[in-house]
Coordinates of C-alpha atoms in Angstrom, one line a residue:
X27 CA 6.4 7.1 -17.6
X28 CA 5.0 10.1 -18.0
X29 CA 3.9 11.1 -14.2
X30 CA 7.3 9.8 -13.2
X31 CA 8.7 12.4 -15.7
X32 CA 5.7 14.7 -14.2
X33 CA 6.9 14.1 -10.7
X34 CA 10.4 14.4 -11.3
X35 CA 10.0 18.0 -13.0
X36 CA 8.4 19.1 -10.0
X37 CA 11.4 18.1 -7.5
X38 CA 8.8 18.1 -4.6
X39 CA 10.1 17.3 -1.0
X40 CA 7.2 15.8 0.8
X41 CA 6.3 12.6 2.5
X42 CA 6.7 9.4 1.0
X43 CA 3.2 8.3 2.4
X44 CA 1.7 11.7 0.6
X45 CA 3.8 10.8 -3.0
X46 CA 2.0 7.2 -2.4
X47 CA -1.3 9.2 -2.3
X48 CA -0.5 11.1 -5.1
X49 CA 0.7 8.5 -7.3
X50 CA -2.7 7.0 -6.7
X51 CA -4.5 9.7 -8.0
X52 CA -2.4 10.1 -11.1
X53 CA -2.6 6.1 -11.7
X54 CA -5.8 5.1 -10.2
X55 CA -8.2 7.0 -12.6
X56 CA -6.1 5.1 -15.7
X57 CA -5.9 1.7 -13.4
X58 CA -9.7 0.2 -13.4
X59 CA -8.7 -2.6 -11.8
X60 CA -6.7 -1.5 -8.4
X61 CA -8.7 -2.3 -5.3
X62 CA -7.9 -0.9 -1.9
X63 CA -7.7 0.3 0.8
X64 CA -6.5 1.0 4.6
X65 CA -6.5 -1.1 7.4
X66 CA -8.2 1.9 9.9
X67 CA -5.3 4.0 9.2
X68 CA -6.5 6.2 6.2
X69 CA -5.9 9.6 7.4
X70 CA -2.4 8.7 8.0
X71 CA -1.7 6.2 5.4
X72 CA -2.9 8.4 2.9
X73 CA -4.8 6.0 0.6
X74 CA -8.1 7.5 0.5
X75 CA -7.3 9.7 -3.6
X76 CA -9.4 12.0 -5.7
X77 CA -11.9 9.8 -7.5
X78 CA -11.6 6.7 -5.3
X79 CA -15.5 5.4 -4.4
X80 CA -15.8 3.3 -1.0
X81 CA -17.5 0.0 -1.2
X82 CA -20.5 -0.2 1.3
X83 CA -23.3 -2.2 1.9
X84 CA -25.6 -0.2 -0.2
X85 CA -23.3 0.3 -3.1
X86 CA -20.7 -2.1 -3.8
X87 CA -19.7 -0.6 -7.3
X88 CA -16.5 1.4 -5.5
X89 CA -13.0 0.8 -5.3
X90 CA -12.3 1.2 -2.1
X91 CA -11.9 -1.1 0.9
X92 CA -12.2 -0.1 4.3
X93 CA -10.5 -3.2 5.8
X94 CA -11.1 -2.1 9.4
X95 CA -8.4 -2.6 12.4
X96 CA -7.7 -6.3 10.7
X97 CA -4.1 -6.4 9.3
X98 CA -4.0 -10.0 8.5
X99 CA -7.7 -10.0 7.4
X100 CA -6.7 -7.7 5.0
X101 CA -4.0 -9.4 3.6
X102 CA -6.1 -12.7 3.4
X103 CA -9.2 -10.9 1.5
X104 CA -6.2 -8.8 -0.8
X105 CA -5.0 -12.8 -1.1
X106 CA -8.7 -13.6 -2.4
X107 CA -9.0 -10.6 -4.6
X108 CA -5.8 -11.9 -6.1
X109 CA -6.7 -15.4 -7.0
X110 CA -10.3 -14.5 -7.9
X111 CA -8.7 -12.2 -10.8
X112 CA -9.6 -9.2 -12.3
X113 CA -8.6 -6.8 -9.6
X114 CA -5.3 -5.3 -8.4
X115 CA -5.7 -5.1 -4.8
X116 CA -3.6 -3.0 -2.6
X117 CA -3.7 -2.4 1.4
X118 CA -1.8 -0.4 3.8
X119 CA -0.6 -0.4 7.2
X120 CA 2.2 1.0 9.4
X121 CA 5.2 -1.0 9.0
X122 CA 5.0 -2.7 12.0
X123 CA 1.6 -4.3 12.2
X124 CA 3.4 -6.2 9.2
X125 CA 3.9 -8.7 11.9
X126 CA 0.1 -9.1 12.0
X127 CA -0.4 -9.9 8.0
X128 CA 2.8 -11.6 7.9
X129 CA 1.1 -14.8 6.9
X130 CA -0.4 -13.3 4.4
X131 CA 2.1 -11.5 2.8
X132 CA 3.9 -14.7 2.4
X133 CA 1.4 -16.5 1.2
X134 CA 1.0 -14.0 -2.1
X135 CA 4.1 -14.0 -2.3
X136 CA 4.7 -18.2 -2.7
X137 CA 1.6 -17.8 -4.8
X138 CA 2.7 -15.2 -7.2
X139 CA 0.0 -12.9 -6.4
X140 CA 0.1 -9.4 -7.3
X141 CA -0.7 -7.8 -3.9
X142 CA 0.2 -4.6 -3.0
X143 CA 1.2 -3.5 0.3
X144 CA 1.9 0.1 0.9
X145 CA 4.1 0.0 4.9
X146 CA 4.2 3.5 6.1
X147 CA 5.3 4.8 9.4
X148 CA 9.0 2.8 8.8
X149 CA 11.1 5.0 10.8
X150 CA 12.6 4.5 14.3
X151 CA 12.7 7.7 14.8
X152 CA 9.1 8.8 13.9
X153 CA 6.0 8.7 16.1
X154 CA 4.4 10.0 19.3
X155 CA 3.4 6.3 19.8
X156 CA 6.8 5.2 21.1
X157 CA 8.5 2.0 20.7
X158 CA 5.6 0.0 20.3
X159 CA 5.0 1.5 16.9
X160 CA 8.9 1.7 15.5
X161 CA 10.0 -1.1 13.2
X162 CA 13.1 -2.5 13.5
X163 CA 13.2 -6.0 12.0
X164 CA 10.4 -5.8 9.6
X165 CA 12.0 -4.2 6.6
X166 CA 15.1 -6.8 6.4
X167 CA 11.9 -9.6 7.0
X168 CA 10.4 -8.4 3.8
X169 CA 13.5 -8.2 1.9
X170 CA 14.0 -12.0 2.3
X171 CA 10.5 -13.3 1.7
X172 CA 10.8 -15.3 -2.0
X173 CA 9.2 -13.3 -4.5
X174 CA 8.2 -10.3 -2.8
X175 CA 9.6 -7.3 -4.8
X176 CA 10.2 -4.5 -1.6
X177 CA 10.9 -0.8 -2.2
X178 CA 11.5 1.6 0.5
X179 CA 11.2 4.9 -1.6
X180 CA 13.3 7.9 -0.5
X181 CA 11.5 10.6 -2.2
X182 CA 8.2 11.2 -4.6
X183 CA 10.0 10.1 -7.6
X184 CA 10.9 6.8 -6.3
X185 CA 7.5 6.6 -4.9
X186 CA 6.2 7.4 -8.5
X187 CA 8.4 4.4 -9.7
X188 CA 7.3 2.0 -7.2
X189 CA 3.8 2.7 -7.6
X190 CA 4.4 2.1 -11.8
X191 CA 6.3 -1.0 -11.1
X192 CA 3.7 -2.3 -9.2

């Protein structure tokens, strides 16, 4: 409550994706047990946060995963993470390689799971990629999977909120 209230003091106009980031770095250092990462697209997912540690072969005692170009691997070992308890695991992605996890977003999601997804890059009109990378159907997909809570924040403060509710 207190970073929202922080956040919402502030009146910052900046990137949702950039709020996300900063949300982590308020929460993460107070949250022991959120797990994460990027699936390749750190740099412009933003989840890479002051005082996150990256788990490697030669030190495993991090908190963050770098899932590598693997969407629905992801998804699967944020799935495992899940079920093992213990963690909070989170994973992003642009919006549109949703379609690649899809499976397993809907399997935490008839499972109960608390899985995090952060979707960034959800605008049409957004991108030197082209069409390729512009969602158009994945939003309203999400919005009717059975117990998947979806936010699509607007501004930092609702991007404070969602992180809290998650």
């Amino acid at each position: 409550a207190a970073y929202v209230a922080e956040v919402n003091a502030k009146g910052e106009t900046i990137a949702s994706r950039k709020a996300s980031q900063n949300a982590l770095g308020a929460l993460g250092p107070l949250l022991p047990e959120i797990l994460g990462g990027s699936a390749d697209l750190a740099g412009s997912n933003l989840t890479i946060w002051k005082g996150c540690k990256s788990i490697t072969g030669e030190d495993p005692n991090g908190n963050y995963l770098h899932y590598g170009v693997r969407e629905f691997g992801m998804g699967a070992m944020m799935n495992g993470i899940a079920l093992h308890g213990g963690f909070v695991p989170y994973g992003a992605t642009f919006l549109i390689f949703m379609e690649y996890a899809r499976n397993a977003v809907r399997m935490a999601s008839l499972m109960k799971k608390r899985v995090i997804y952060v979707f960034t890059h959800d605008s049409i009109g957004l991108g030197e990629d082209g069409p390729t990378h512009q969602p158009i159907e994945q939003l309203t997909s999400l919005r009717t999977t059975p117990n998947l809570d979806t936010w699509r924040p607007a501004d930092a403060v609702e991007s404070a909120v969602a992180w809290k509710h998650a």
